[in-house]
PDB file of C-alpha atoms in Angstrom:
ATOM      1  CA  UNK A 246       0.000   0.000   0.000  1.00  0.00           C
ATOM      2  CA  UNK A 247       2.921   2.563   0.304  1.00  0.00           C
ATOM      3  CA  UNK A 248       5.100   1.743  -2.755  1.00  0.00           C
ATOM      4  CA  UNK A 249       2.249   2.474  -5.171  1.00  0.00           C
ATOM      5  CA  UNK A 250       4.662   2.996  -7.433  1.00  0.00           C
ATOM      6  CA  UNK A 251       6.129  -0.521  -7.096  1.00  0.00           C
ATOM      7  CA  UNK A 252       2.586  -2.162  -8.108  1.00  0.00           C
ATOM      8  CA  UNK A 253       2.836  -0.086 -11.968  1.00  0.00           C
ATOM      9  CA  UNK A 254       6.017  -1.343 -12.422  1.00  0.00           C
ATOM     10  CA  UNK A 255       5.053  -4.371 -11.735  1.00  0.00           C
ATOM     11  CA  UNK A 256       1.466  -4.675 -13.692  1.00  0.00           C
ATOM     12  CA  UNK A 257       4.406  -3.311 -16.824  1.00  0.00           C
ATOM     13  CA  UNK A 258       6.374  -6.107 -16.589  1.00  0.00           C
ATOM     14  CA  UNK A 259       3.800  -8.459 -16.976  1.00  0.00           C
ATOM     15  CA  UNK A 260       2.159  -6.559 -19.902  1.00  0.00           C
ATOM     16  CA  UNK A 261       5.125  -7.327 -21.559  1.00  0.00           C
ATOM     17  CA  UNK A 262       6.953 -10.707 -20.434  1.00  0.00           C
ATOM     18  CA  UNK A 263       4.887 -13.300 -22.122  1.00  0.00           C
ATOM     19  CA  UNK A 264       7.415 -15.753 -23.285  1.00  0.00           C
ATOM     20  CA  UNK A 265      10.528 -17.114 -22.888  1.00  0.00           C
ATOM     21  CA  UNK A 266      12.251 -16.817 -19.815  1.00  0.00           C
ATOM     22  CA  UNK A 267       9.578 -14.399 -18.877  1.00  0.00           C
ATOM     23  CA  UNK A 268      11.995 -11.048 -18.838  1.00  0.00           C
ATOM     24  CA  UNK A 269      12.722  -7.546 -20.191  1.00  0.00           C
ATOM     25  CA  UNK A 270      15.521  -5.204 -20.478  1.00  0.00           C
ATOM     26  CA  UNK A 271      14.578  -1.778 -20.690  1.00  0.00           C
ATOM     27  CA  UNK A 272      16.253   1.564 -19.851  1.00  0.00           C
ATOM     28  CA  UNK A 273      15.380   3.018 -16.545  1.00  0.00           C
ATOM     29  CA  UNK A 274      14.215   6.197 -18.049  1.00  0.00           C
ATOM     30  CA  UNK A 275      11.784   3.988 -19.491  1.00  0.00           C
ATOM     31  CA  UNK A 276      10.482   2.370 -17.088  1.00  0.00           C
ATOM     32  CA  UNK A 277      10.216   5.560 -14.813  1.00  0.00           C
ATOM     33  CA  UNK A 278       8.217   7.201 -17.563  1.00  0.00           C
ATOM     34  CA  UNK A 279       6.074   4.642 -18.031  1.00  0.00           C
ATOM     35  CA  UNK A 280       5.209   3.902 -14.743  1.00  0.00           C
ATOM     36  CA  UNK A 281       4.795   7.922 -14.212  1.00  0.00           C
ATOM     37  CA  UNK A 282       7.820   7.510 -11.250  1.00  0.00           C
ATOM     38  CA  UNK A 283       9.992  10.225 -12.592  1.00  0.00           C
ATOM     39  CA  UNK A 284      10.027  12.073 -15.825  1.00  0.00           C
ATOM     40  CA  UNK A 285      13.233  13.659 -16.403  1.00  0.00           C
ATOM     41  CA  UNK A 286      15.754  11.708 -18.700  1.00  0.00           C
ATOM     42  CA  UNK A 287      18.937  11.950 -15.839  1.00  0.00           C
ATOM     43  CA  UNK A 288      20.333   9.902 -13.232  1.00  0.00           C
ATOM     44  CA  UNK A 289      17.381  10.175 -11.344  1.00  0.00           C
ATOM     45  CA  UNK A 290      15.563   7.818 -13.290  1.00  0.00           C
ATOM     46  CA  UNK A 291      17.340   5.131 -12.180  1.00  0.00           C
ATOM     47  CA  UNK A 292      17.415   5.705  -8.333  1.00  0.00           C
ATOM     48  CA  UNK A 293      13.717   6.054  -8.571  1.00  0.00           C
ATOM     49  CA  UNK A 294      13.391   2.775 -10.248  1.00  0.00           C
ATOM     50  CA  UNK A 295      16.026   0.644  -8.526  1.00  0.00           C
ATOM     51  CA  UNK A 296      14.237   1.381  -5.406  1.00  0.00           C
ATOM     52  CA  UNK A 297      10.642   0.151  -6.444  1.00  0.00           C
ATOM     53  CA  UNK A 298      12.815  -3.447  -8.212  1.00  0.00           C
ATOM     54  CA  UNK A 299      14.321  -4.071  -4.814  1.00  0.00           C
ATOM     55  CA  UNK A 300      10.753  -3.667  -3.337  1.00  0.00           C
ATOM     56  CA  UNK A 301       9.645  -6.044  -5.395  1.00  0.00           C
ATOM     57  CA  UNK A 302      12.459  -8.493  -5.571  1.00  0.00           C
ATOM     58  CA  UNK A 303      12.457  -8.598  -1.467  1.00  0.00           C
ATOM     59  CA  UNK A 304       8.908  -9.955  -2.013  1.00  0.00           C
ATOM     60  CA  UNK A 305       9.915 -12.388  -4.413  1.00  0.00           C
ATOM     61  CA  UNK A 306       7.850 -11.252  -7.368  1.00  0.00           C
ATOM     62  CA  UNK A 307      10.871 -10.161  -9.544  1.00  0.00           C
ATOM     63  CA  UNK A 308      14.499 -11.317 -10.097  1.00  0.00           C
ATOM     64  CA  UNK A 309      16.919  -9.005 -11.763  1.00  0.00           C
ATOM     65  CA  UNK A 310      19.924  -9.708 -13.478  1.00  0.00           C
ATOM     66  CA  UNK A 311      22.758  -8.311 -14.848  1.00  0.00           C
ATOM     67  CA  UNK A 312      22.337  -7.767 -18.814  1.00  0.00           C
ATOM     68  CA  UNK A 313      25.261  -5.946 -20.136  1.00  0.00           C
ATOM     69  CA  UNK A 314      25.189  -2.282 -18.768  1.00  0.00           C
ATOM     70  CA  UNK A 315      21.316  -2.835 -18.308  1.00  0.00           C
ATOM     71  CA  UNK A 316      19.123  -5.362 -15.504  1.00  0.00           C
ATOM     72  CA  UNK A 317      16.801  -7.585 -17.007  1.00  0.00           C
ATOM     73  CA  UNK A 318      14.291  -8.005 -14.245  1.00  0.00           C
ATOM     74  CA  UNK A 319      12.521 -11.773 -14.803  1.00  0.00           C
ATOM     75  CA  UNK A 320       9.095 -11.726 -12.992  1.00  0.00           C
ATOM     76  CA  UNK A 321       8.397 -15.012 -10.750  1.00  0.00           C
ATOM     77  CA  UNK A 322       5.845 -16.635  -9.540  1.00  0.00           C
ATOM     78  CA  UNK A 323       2.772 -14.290  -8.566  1.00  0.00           C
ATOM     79  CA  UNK A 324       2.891 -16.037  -4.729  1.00  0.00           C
ATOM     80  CA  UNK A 325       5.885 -14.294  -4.531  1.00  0.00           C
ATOM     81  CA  UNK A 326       8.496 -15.663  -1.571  1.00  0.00           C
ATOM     82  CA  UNK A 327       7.699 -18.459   0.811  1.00  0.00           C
ATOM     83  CA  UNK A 328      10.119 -18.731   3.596  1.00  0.00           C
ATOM     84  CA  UNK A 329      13.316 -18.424   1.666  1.00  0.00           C
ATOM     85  CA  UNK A 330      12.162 -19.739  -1.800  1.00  0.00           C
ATOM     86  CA  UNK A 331      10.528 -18.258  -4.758  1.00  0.00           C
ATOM     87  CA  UNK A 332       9.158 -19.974  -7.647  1.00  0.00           C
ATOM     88  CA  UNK A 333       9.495 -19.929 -11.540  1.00  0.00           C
ATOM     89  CA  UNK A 334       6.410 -18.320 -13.164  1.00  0.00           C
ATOM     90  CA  UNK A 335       3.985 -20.211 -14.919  1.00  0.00           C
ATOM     91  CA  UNK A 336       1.310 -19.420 -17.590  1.00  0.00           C
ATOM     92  CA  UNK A 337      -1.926 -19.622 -16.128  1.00  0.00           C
ATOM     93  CA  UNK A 338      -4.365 -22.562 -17.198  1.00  0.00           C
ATOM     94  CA  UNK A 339      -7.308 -21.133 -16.295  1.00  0.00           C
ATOM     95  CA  UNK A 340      -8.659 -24.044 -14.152  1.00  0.00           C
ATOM     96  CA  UNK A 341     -10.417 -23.457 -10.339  1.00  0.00           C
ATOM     97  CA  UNK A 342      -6.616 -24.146  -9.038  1.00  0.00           C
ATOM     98  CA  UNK A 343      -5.541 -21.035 -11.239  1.00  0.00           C
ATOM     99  CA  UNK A 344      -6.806 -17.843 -10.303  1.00  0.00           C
ATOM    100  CA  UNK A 345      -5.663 -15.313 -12.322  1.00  0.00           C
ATOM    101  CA  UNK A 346      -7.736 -12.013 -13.797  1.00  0.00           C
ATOM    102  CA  UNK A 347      -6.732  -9.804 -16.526  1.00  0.00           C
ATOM    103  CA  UNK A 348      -6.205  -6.127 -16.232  1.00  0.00           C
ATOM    104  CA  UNK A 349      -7.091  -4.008 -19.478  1.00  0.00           C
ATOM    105  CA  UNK A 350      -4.778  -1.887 -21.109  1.00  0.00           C
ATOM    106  CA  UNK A 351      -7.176   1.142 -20.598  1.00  0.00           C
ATOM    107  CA  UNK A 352      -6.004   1.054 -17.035  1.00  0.00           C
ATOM    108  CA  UNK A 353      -3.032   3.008 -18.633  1.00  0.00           C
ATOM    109  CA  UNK A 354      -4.295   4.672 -21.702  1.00  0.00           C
ATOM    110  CA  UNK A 355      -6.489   6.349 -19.934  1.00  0.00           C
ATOM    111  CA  UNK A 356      -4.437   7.090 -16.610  1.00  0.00           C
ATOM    112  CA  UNK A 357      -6.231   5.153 -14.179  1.00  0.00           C
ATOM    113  CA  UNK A 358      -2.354   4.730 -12.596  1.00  0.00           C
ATOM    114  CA  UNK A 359      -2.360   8.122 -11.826  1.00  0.00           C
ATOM    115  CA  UNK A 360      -6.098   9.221 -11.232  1.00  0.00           C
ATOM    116  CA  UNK A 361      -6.777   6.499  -8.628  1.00  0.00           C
ATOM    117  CA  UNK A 362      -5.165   6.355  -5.189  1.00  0.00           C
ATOM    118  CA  UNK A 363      -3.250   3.002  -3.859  1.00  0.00           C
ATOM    119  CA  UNK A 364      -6.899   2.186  -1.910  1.00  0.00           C
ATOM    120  CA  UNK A 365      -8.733   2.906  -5.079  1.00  0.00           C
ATOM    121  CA  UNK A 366      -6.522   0.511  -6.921  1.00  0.00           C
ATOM    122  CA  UNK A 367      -6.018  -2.221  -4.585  1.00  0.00           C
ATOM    123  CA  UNK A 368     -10.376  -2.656  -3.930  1.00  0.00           C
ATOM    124  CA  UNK A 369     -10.555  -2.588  -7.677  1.00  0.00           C
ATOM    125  CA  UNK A 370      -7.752  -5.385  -8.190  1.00  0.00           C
ATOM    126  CA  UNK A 371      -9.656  -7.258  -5.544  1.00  0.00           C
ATOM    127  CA  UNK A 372     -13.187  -6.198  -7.436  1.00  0.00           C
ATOM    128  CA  UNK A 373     -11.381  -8.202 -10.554  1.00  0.00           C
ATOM    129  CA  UNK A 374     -10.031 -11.093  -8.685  1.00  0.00           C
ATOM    130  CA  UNK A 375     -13.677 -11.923  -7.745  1.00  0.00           C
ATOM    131  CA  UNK A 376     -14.350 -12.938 -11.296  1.00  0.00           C
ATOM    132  CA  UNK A 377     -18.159 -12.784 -10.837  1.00  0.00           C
ATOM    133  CA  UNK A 378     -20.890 -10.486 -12.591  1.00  0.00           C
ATOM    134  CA  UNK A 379     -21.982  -9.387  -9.509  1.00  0.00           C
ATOM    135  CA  UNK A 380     -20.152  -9.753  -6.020  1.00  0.00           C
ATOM    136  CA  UNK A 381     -19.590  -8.711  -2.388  1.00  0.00           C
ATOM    137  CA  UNK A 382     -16.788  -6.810  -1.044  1.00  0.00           C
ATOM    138  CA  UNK A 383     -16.723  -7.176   3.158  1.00  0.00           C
ATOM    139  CA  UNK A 384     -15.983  -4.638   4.823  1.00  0.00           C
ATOM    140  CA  UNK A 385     -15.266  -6.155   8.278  1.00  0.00           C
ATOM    141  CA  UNK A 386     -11.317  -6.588   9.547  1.00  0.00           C
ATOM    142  CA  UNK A 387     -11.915 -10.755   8.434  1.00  0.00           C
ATOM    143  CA  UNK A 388     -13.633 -10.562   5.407  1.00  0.00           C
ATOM    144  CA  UNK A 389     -11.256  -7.377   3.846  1.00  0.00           C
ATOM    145  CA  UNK A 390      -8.506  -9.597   5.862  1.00  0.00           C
ATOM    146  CA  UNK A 391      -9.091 -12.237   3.401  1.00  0.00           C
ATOM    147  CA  UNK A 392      -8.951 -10.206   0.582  1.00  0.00           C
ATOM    148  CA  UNK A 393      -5.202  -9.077   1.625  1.00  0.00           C
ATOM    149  CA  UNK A 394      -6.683  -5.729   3.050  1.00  0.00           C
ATOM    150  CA  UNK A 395      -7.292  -3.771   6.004  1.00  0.00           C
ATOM    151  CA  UNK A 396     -11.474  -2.657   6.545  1.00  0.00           C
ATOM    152  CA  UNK A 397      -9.866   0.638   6.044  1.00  0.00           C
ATOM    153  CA  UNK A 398      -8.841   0.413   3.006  1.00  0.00           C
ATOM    154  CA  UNK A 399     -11.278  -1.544   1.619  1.00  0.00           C
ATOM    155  CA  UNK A 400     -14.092   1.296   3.159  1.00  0.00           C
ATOM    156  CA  UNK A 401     -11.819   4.126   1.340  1.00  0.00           C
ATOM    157  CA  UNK A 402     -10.932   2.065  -1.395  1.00  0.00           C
ATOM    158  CA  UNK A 403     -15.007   1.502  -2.404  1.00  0.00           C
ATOM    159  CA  UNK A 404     -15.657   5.055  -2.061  1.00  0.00           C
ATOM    160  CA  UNK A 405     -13.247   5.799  -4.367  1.00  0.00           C
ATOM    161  CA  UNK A 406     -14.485   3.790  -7.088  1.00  0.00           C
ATOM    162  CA  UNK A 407     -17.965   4.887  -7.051  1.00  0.00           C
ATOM    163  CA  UNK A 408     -16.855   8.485  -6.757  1.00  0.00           C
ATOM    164  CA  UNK A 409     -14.932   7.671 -10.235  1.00  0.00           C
ATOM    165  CA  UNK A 410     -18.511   5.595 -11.219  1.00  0.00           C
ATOM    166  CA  UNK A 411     -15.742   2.435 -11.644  1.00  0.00           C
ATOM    167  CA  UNK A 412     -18.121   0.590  -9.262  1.00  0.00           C
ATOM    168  CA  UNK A 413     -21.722   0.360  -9.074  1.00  0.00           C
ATOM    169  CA  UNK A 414     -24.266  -0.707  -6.134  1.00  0.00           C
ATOM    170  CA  UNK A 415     -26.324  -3.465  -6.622  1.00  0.00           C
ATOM    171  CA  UNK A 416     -28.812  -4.416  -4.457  1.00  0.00           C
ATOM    172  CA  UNK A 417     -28.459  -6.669  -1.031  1.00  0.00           C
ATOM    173  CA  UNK A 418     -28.012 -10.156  -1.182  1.00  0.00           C
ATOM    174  CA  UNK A 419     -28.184 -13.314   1.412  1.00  0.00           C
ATOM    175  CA  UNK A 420     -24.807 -14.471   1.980  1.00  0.00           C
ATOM    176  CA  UNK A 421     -24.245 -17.544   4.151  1.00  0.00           C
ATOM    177  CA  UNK A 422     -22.504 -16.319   7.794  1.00  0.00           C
ATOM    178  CA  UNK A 423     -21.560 -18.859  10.349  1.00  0.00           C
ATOM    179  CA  UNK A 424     -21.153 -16.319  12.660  1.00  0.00           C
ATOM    180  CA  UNK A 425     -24.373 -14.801  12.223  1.00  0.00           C
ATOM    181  CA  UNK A 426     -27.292 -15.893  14.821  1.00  0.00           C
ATOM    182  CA  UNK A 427     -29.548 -17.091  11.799  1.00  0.00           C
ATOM    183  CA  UNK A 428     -27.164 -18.032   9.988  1.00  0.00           C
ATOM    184  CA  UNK A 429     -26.923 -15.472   7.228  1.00  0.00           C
ATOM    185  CA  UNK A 430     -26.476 -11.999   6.808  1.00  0.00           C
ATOM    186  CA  UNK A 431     -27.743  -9.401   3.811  1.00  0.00           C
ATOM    187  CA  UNK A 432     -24.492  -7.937   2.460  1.00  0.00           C
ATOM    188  CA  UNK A 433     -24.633  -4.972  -0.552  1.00  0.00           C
ATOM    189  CA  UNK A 434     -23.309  -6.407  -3.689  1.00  0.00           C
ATOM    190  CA  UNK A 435     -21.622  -4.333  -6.295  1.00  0.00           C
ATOM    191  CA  UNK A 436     -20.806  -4.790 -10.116  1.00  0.00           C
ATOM    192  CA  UNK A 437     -17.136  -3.696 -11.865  1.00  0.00           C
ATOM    193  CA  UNK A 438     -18.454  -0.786 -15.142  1.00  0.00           C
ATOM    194  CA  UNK A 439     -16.321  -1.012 -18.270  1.00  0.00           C
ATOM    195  CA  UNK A 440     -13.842  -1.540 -19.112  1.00  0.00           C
ATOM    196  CA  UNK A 441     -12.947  -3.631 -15.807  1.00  0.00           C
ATOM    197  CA  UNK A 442     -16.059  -5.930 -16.108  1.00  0.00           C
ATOM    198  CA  UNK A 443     -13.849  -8.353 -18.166  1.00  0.00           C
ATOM    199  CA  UNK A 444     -13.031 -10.955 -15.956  1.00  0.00           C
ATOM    200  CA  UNK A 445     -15.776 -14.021 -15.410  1.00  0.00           C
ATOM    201  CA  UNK A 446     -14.935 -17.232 -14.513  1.00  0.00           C
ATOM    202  CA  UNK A 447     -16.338 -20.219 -16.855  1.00  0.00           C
ATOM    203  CA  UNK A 448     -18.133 -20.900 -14.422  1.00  0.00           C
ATOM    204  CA  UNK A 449     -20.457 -17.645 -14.561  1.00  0.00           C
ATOM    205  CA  UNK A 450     -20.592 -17.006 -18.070  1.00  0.00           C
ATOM    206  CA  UNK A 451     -21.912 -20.285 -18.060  1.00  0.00           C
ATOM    207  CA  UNK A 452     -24.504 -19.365 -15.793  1.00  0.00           C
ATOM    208  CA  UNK A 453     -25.211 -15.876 -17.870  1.00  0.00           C
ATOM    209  CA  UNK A 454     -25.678 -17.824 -20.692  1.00  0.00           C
ATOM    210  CA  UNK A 455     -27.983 -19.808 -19.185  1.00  0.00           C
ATOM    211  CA  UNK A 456     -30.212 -17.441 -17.758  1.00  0.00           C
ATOM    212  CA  UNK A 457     -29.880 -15.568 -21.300  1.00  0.00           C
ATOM    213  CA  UNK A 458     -31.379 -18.593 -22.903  1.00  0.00           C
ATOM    214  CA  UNK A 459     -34.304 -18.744 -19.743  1.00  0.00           C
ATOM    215  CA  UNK A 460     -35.788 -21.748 -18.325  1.00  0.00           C
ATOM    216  CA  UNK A 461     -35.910 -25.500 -20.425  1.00  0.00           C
ATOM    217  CA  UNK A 462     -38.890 -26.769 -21.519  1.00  0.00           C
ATOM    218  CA  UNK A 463     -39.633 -29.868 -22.049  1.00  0.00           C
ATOM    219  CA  UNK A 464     -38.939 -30.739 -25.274  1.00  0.00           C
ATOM    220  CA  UNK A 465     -35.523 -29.023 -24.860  1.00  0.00           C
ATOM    221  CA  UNK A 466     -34.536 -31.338 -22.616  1.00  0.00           C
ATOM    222  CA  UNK A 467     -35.661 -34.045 -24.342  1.00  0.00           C
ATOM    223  CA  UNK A 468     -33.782 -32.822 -27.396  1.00  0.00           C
ATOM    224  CA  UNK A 469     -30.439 -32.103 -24.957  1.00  0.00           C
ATOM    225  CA  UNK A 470     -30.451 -35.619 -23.872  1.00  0.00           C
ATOM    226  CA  UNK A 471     -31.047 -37.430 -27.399  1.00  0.00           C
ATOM    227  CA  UNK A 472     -28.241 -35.237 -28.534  1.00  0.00           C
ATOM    228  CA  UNK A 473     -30.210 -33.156 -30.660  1.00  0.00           C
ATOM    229  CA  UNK A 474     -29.277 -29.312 -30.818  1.00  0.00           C
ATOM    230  CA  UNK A 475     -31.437 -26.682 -28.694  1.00  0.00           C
TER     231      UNK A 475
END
């Protein structure tokens, strides 16, 4: 949450590391422009950015090494470092065991880096991660917990997004709550606006398309299980 700076450089490297060993070996000036971390072609540029690599590389998410006069910083495994040990990175598959979400290049064209605050950024990374239509975001210390954040930033973070309309309110929904004395609780639901609605699991477009299509009759069914098209 304080090296906000540190999470563009990062979301850079793996707009452009799709292959191979899974690196890049840029100039610091361009990376510092880029990111929007300094703007002056000097020595600066390179101060600036060396700090926000070693951020990242202390949490395991980047490895840099030495490529002529230039580093070529190698991104690793998105769990980042366990104990002493990081791991390779791996192309997502897409299955349940995979959870990955995409984030759209409009996020930079149109200077959401630099229009949206580290609380604004982190909810809506969260927002994506959930990879539903329409989905909760708690707001208590365990359920923003869970999510990697503090209730604070998640309250702050919200805010922000429906200040820039980024998020929308949906209406209330019955979420199961151990906790609770009946059992559940009714929890506002929200929905991601373009263009960061673009991350659905198979699982609910599945369901979309279903409910798109309505209810079977049935002859449909009938038809589904002889093989015949619907």
């Amino acid at each position: 949450m304080r090296t906000p700076h540190a999470l563009e450089l990062l979301l850079l490297v793996y707009a452009v590391t799709t292959r191979g060993d899974f690196g890049v070996t840029e100039r610091s000036q361009l990376w510092a422009r880029a990111a929007g971390i300094y703007m002056w072609p000097d020595k600066g540029a390179s101060v600036a950015v060396s700090r926000q690599w070693e951020h990242l590389e202390k949490l395991g998410l980047i490895e840099r090494r030495q490529h002529g006069r230039l580093k070529r910083i190698v991104k690793r495994h998105e769990i980042g470092q366990v104990g002493n040990m990081t791991a390779n990175y791996t192309v997502p598959t897409g299955t349940k065991s995979d959870v990955y979400f995409r984030v759209p290049f409009t996020y930079s064209r149109e200077d959401w880096h630099r229009k949206l605050n580290m609380p604004g950024k982190a909810v809506l990374m969260a927002a994506m991660s959930r990879r539903k239509e329409t989905f909760t975001l708690p707001q208590d210390t365990r359920g923003a917990r869970a999510l990697g954040l503090s209730r604070h930033t998640m309250a702050r973070g919200i805010e922000e997004l429906l200040k820039h309309d980024l998020l929308v309110k949906m209406g209330p929904a019955e979420v199961v709550d151990g906790r609770a004395m009946r059992g559940f609780e009714w929890v506002l639901t929200y929905q991601l606006a373009k263009p960061f609605n673009i991350n659905l699991s198979k699982a609910e477009v599945e369901r979309r398309a279903a409910e798109e299509r309505g209810p079977l009759t049935p002859q449909d069914d009938a038809d589904r299980h002889n093989g015949q098209p619907g």
